[in-house]
Short mmCIF file of C-alpha atoms in Angstrom, two decimals:
data_model
loop_
_atom_site.label_atom_id
_atom_site.label_comp_id
_atom_site.label_asym_id
_atom_site.label_seq_id
_atom_site.Cartn_x
_atom_site.Cartn_y
_atom_site.Cartn_z
CA MET A 1 117.36 121.61 113.24
CA LYS A 2 119.31 122.53 110.12
CA THR A 3 117.62 121.92 106.79
CA ARG A 4 118.77 121.10 103.28
CA ARG A 5 117.05 121.18 99.91
CA LEU A 6 115.81 117.80 98.67
CA GLY A 7 116.88 118.16 95.06
CA LYS A 8 114.34 119.08 92.42
CA THR A 9 111.43 118.40 94.81
CA GLY A 10 112.18 121.85 96.20
CA PHE A 11 111.34 120.57 99.70
CA GLU A 12 113.36 121.92 102.61
CA VAL A 13 113.87 118.95 104.93
CA SER A 14 115.75 118.36 108.17
CA GLU A 15 119.25 117.06 107.52
CA ILE A 16 118.58 114.35 110.10
CA GLY A 17 115.39 112.55 109.09
CA LEU A 18 113.57 109.55 110.54
CA GLY A 19 113.68 106.08 109.03
CA CYS A 20 110.47 104.25 109.91
CA TRP A 21 111.34 100.65 109.05
CA GLN A 22 111.41 99.85 112.77
CA LEU A 23 107.79 101.00 113.16
CA GLY A 24 106.79 97.89 111.20
CA GLY A 25 108.53 95.62 113.70
CA ASP A 26 111.43 94.54 111.51
CA PHE A 27 113.97 95.47 114.19
CA GLY A 28 112.07 93.56 116.85
CA PRO A 29 108.61 94.21 118.29
CA VAL A 30 107.58 97.87 118.67
CA GLY A 31 104.33 98.53 120.52
CA ASP A 32 101.86 101.28 119.66
CA ASP A 33 102.90 103.42 122.63
CA THR A 34 106.58 103.23 121.70
CA ALA A 35 105.81 103.99 118.04
CA LYS A 36 103.81 107.05 119.06
CA ALA A 37 106.56 108.20 121.41
CA ILE A 38 109.15 107.92 118.62
CA LEU A 39 107.04 110.02 116.27
CA ASP A 40 106.35 112.54 119.04
CA ALA A 41 110.09 112.81 119.70
CA ALA A 42 110.73 113.38 115.98
CA ASN A 43 108.20 116.21 115.93
CA ASP A 44 109.66 117.77 119.06
CA ALA A 45 113.19 117.64 117.59
CA GLY A 46 112.17 119.29 114.32
CA VAL A 47 112.77 116.14 112.27
CA SER A 48 110.71 117.04 109.21
CA PHE A 49 111.41 114.13 106.84
CA TRP A 50 110.05 110.65 107.57
CA ASP A 51 110.66 107.66 105.32
CA THR A 52 108.52 104.53 105.25
CA ALA A 53 107.36 101.82 102.82
CA ASP A 54 104.28 99.75 102.09
CA VAL A 55 106.02 96.53 103.16
CA TYR A 56 107.24 97.70 106.57
CA GLY A 57 105.13 95.52 108.81
CA GLY A 58 102.71 94.88 105.95
CA GLY A 59 101.58 98.53 106.03
CA LEU A 60 101.80 98.95 109.82
CA SER A 61 104.50 101.63 109.62
CA GLU A 62 102.44 103.69 107.16
CA SER A 63 99.27 103.27 109.23
CA ARG A 64 101.02 104.44 112.39
CA ILE A 65 102.32 107.51 110.59
CA GLY A 66 98.91 108.17 109.07
CA ALA A 67 97.27 108.10 112.48
CA HIS A 68 99.83 110.43 114.04
CA ALA A 69 99.56 114.20 114.24
CA LYS A 70 101.77 115.77 111.59
CA PRO A 71 103.04 119.34 111.89
CA ALA A 72 103.12 121.79 109.01
CA GLY A 73 106.17 121.29 106.85
CA LEU A 74 106.54 117.57 107.51
CA LYS A 75 107.34 115.54 104.40
CA VAL A 76 106.57 111.83 104.42
CA ALA A 77 108.08 109.60 101.73
CA THR A 78 107.07 106.03 101.03
CA LYS A 79 108.17 103.27 98.66
CA VAL A 80 106.70 100.84 96.16
CA GLY A 81 107.92 97.66 94.54
CA ARG A 82 108.72 95.04 97.17
CA SER A 83 105.25 93.67 97.85
CA GLY A 84 104.40 90.20 96.63
CA ALA A 85 101.94 91.71 94.17
CA LEU A 86 104.86 93.21 92.23
CA PHE A 87 108.19 91.72 93.24
CA PRO A 88 110.18 90.22 91.64
CA ASP A 89 108.63 89.87 88.16
CA LYS A 90 105.01 91.07 88.22
CA PHE A 91 105.55 94.80 87.74
CA SER A 92 102.84 96.70 85.85
CA LYS A 93 101.57 100.28 85.83
CA ASP A 94 98.22 99.21 87.27
CA GLY A 95 99.98 97.22 89.99
CA VAL A 96 102.21 100.13 90.94
CA ARG A 97 99.20 102.47 90.99
CA ALA A 98 97.23 100.09 93.22
CA SER A 99 100.12 99.82 95.65
CA LEU A 100 100.54 103.59 95.84
CA LEU A 101 96.82 104.10 96.33
CA GLY A 102 97.03 101.74 99.31
CA SER A 103 99.94 103.72 100.72
CA ALA A 104 98.07 107.00 100.30
CA GLN A 105 95.04 105.55 102.10
CA ARG A 106 97.14 104.29 105.03
CA LEU A 107 98.99 107.60 105.26
CA GLY A 108 95.73 109.55 105.07
CA VAL A 109 96.66 111.70 102.07
CA ALA A 110 95.26 112.25 98.58
CA SER A 111 98.68 112.74 96.98
CA LEU A 112 102.03 111.33 98.12
CA ASN A 113 104.85 113.84 98.61
CA LEU A 114 107.45 111.35 97.39
CA ALA A 115 107.10 107.78 96.14
CA GLN A 116 110.31 105.79 95.69
CA LEU A 117 110.89 102.63 93.71
CA HIS A 118 111.90 100.18 96.41
CA CYS A 119 115.02 98.23 95.45
CA VAL A 120 113.37 96.79 92.36
CA PRO A 121 115.46 94.31 90.35
CA THR A 122 118.26 95.74 88.25
CA GLU A 123 116.78 94.28 85.07
CA VAL A 124 113.52 96.15 85.71
CA LEU A 125 115.46 99.40 85.98
CA ARG A 126 117.40 98.62 82.82
CA ASP A 127 114.14 97.94 80.94
CA GLY A 128 113.02 101.45 81.86
CA ALA A 129 109.25 101.07 81.45
CA ILE A 130 108.73 101.56 85.19
CA PHE A 131 110.16 105.09 84.98
CA GLY A 132 107.52 106.04 82.42
CA TRP A 133 104.80 104.70 84.71
CA MET A 134 106.09 106.85 87.57
CA ASP A 135 106.10 109.90 85.31
CA GLU A 136 102.47 109.19 84.40
CA LEU A 137 101.42 108.70 88.02
CA ARG A 138 103.10 111.99 88.90
CA ASP A 139 101.27 113.73 86.06
CA GLU A 140 97.99 112.18 87.28
CA GLY A 141 98.63 113.70 90.71
CA LEU A 142 98.85 110.49 92.72
CA VAL A 143 102.46 111.41 93.56
CA ARG A 144 104.03 114.85 93.63
CA ASN A 145 107.55 113.53 93.08
CA TRP A 146 109.16 110.16 92.51
CA GLY A 147 112.56 108.74 93.23
CA ALA A 148 114.28 105.41 93.77
CA SER A 149 115.85 103.50 96.62
CA VAL A 150 118.68 101.37 95.25
CA GLU A 151 121.10 98.67 96.37
CA THR A 152 124.14 99.45 94.21
CA ILE A 153 126.01 102.27 92.50
CA GLU A 154 125.10 100.78 89.10
CA GLU A 155 121.38 100.97 89.90
CA GLY A 156 121.77 104.53 91.12
CA MET A 157 123.45 105.55 87.89
CA ILE A 158 120.61 104.04 85.84
CA CYS A 159 118.10 106.09 87.82
CA LEU A 160 120.12 109.29 87.46
CA GLU A 161 119.65 109.03 83.68
CA GLN A 162 115.89 109.59 84.14
CA PRO A 163 114.81 113.27 83.98
CA GLY A 164 111.81 112.56 86.22
CA CYS A 165 113.86 111.08 89.06
CA ALA A 166 113.82 113.66 91.87
CA THR A 167 115.56 111.73 94.63
CA LEU A 168 117.88 108.79 95.12
CA GLN A 169 118.05 106.79 98.33
CA ILE A 170 121.33 104.99 98.85
CA ILE A 171 123.31 103.03 101.42
CA PHE A 172 126.11 105.41 102.37
CA ASN A 173 128.11 105.25 105.57
CA LEU A 174 131.61 104.65 106.88
CA PHE A 175 131.25 101.01 105.81
CA ARG A 176 129.91 101.92 102.33
CA GLN A 177 131.78 104.92 100.91
CA ASP A 178 131.85 104.28 97.15
CA ALA A 179 129.06 106.72 96.25
CA ALA A 180 131.31 109.67 97.10
CA ALA A 181 133.50 109.23 94.03
CA GLU A 182 131.02 109.50 91.17
CA LEU A 183 127.39 109.07 92.16
CA LEU A 184 127.14 112.03 94.55
CA PRO A 185 128.69 114.53 92.11
CA GLN A 186 126.40 113.35 89.29
CA ALA A 187 123.35 113.61 91.53
CA ALA A 188 124.28 117.18 92.42
CA GLU A 189 124.75 118.04 88.75
CA LYS A 190 121.27 116.70 87.95
CA ASP A 191 119.67 118.27 91.06
CA VAL A 192 118.66 114.88 92.45
CA GLY A 193 118.24 114.86 96.22
CA ILE A 194 120.26 112.23 98.08
CA ILE A 195 118.58 110.38 100.95
CA VAL A 196 120.97 108.24 102.99
CA ARG A 197 119.67 105.07 104.59
CA LEU A 198 121.40 102.66 106.97
CA PRO A 199 123.72 105.45 108.16
CA LEU A 200 124.77 103.38 111.17
CA ALA A 201 124.99 100.06 109.29
CA SER A 202 122.00 98.54 111.10
CA GLY A 203 123.32 99.91 114.38
CA LEU A 204 126.87 98.60 114.14
CA LEU A 205 128.32 102.10 113.83
CA SER A 206 126.61 103.15 117.06
CA GLY A 207 129.41 101.30 118.82
CA LYS A 208 126.95 99.67 121.21
CA TYR A 209 127.37 96.05 120.10
CA ASP A 210 129.95 93.40 120.81
CA LYS A 211 130.41 89.91 119.42
CA ALA A 212 128.11 88.47 122.08
CA THR A 213 125.15 90.68 121.03
CA ARG A 214 122.07 88.72 119.93
CA PHE A 215 118.99 90.05 118.13
CA ASP A 216 115.30 89.14 118.37
CA ALA A 217 114.06 86.46 115.99
CA SER A 218 111.80 89.04 114.28
CA ASP A 219 114.76 91.41 113.73
CA HIS A 220 116.31 91.39 110.25
CA ARG A 221 119.72 91.56 111.93
CA ASN A 222 118.95 87.99 112.99
CA TYR A 223 116.98 86.47 110.10
CA ASN A 224 118.89 88.26 107.32
CA ALA A 225 122.39 88.31 108.81
CA ASP A 226 123.71 86.40 105.79
CA GLY A 227 121.13 87.46 103.20
CA GLN A 228 118.64 84.68 103.88
CA ALA A 229 115.56 86.90 103.30
CA PHE A 230 116.72 89.79 101.05
CA SER A 231 119.94 91.48 99.95
CA VAL A 232 122.67 90.93 102.48
CA GLY A 233 123.81 94.50 101.77
CA GLU A 234 120.76 95.81 103.65
CA THR A 235 121.91 94.23 106.93
CA PHE A 236 125.08 95.60 108.55
CA SER A 237 125.85 97.14 105.10
CA GLY A 238 126.94 93.70 103.94
CA ILE A 239 129.68 93.32 106.57
CA PRO A 240 129.68 90.05 108.57
CA PHE A 241 128.57 91.02 112.06
CA GLU A 242 131.60 89.88 114.04
CA ARG A 243 133.98 91.50 111.55
CA GLY A 244 131.90 94.67 111.75
CA VAL A 245 132.38 94.79 115.52
CA GLU A 246 136.15 94.55 114.97
CA LEU A 247 136.07 97.36 112.40
CA VAL A 248 134.14 99.61 114.77
CA GLY A 249 136.91 99.01 117.28
CA GLU A 250 139.38 100.33 114.69
CA LEU A 251 137.19 103.38 114.12
CA ARG A 252 137.30 104.27 117.80
CA GLY A 253 140.99 104.95 117.37
CA LEU A 254 140.26 107.39 114.53
CA ALA A 255 137.25 109.28 115.95
CA PRO A 256 137.71 112.56 117.84
CA GLU A 257 137.92 111.69 121.52
CA ALA A 258 134.87 113.60 122.74
CA LEU A 259 132.57 112.64 119.84
CA PRO A 260 130.16 109.72 120.42
CA MET A 261 130.58 106.99 117.82
CA SER A 262 127.06 107.36 116.37
CA GLN A 263 127.48 111.13 115.97
CA PHE A 264 130.89 110.59 114.39
CA ALA A 265 129.31 108.29 111.79
CA LEU A 266 126.46 110.69 111.06
CA ARG A 267 128.77 113.72 110.92
CA TRP A 268 130.92 111.95 108.31
CA ILE A 269 127.84 111.61 106.09
CA LEU A 270 126.74 115.21 106.62
CA ASP A 271 130.20 116.41 105.60
CA HIS A 272 129.27 115.37 102.04
CA PRO A 273 127.33 118.44 100.83
CA GLN A 274 125.43 116.50 98.16
CA VAL A 275 123.53 114.63 100.89
CA SER A 276 120.08 116.12 101.51
CA THR A 277 118.98 114.10 104.53
CA ILE A 278 119.88 111.04 106.58
CA ILE A 279 117.04 108.72 107.57
CA ALA A 280 118.24 107.40 110.91
CA GLY A 281 115.96 104.89 112.58
CA VAL A 282 115.46 104.68 116.33
CA SER A 283 113.87 101.99 118.46
CA LYS A 284 113.65 104.21 121.55
CA PRO A 285 112.59 107.89 121.69
CA ALA A 286 115.67 108.79 123.73
CA GLN A 287 117.90 107.87 120.77
CA MET A 288 116.46 110.77 118.76
CA ALA A 289 118.44 113.41 120.64
CA ASP A 290 121.72 111.62 119.96
CA ASN A 291 121.04 111.51 116.21
CA VAL A 292 119.91 115.11 116.05
CA ALA A 293 123.00 116.29 117.93
CA ALA A 294 125.18 115.20 114.97
CA SER A 295 123.70 118.10 113.00
CA GLU A 296 125.31 120.57 115.43
CA GLN A 297 128.74 118.94 115.54
CA LYS A 298 131.68 120.57 113.78
CA SER A 299 132.76 119.20 110.42
CA LEU A 300 135.53 116.61 110.50
CA PHE A 301 139.00 117.77 109.47
CA PRO A 302 139.93 117.09 105.81
CA ALA A 303 142.93 115.03 106.91
CA LEU A 304 140.65 112.75 108.93
CA MET A 305 138.24 112.41 106.02
CA GLY A 306 141.17 111.29 103.87
CA ARG A 307 142.34 108.80 106.50
CA LEU A 308 138.84 107.33 106.72
CA SER A 309 138.73 106.90 102.94
CA GLU A 310 142.06 105.05 102.98
CA TRP A 311 140.89 102.84 105.85
CA TYR A 312 137.70 101.98 103.94
CA GLU A 313 139.53 100.97 100.76
CA LYS A 314 142.06 98.83 102.61
CA ASP A 315 140.16 97.28 105.50
CA VAL A 316 136.44 97.51 104.83
CA LYS A 317 135.62 97.26 101.12
CA PRO A 318 137.06 93.73 100.72
CA GLU A 319 134.63 92.53 103.41
CA ILE A 320 131.40 93.80 101.79
CA ARG A 321 128.87 91.26 100.55
CA GLY A 322 125.95 92.08 98.26
CA GLY A 323 127.69 94.53 95.94
CA VAL A 324 128.46 98.23 96.32
#
């Protein structure tokens, strides 16, 4: 597995990481045996960056990771800020500390490698006090590094102004390309590691779905399809599902013939050198090999990258809900 530097953390992490939202059951039920098999497959594939959060399954994702054998060099990142004790308007330093202490306990560590603000409201970011709290918690040793997971380019830019911000987690994929213009270059200039989430737009860009596909009631692709539970931009990258299926059909005509659709989508992200790692989630261990294979694929031709940018601006961007 190829590695990249995660910004000013100094960590060397696998360029294909593991998103662990699904281990909390938010993509449909995942049993203990399946969760263990997914983490085993990640270890076997050399996937050395795992991303979770305190609210994934009410702590279940963190607990499963904490109970699992972790090889040397593995970096686990978690998030803080979306629990009912804090979100949307009860943020305090003591509350953030308490949440992070709970995460550390579930993960079985004394100090968290990376704690990320978890899509906290824009006005909280603009206020700025929360950044000072994260600096203090880092200085206390509860976290080694802190970063932020954001919904929009504007929020990412606010975070990039903070000297203590080590990483930025963003939605960036063939359906959400705006970060390439300004945010990625500024992050590189400030040595802020870029973590890409939702690389396959909640699975749409895998090419495995059609308009008849239905999702489990416990799956956010069902209960948040139109933003009923949280930002619509977190589900299918804000694209209405049926329109997304149509757009994937258009992409098939642009992708290299022998390249699987999911690897095409992941390779496009990796061809942006400012990206440190992609946290790709899997619901089955066998999917791990397909994600990891994207790391070994050849870079896409510049002419194709340009064509994909034009296609995004014309056909995709007008369809996005939830802001970019």
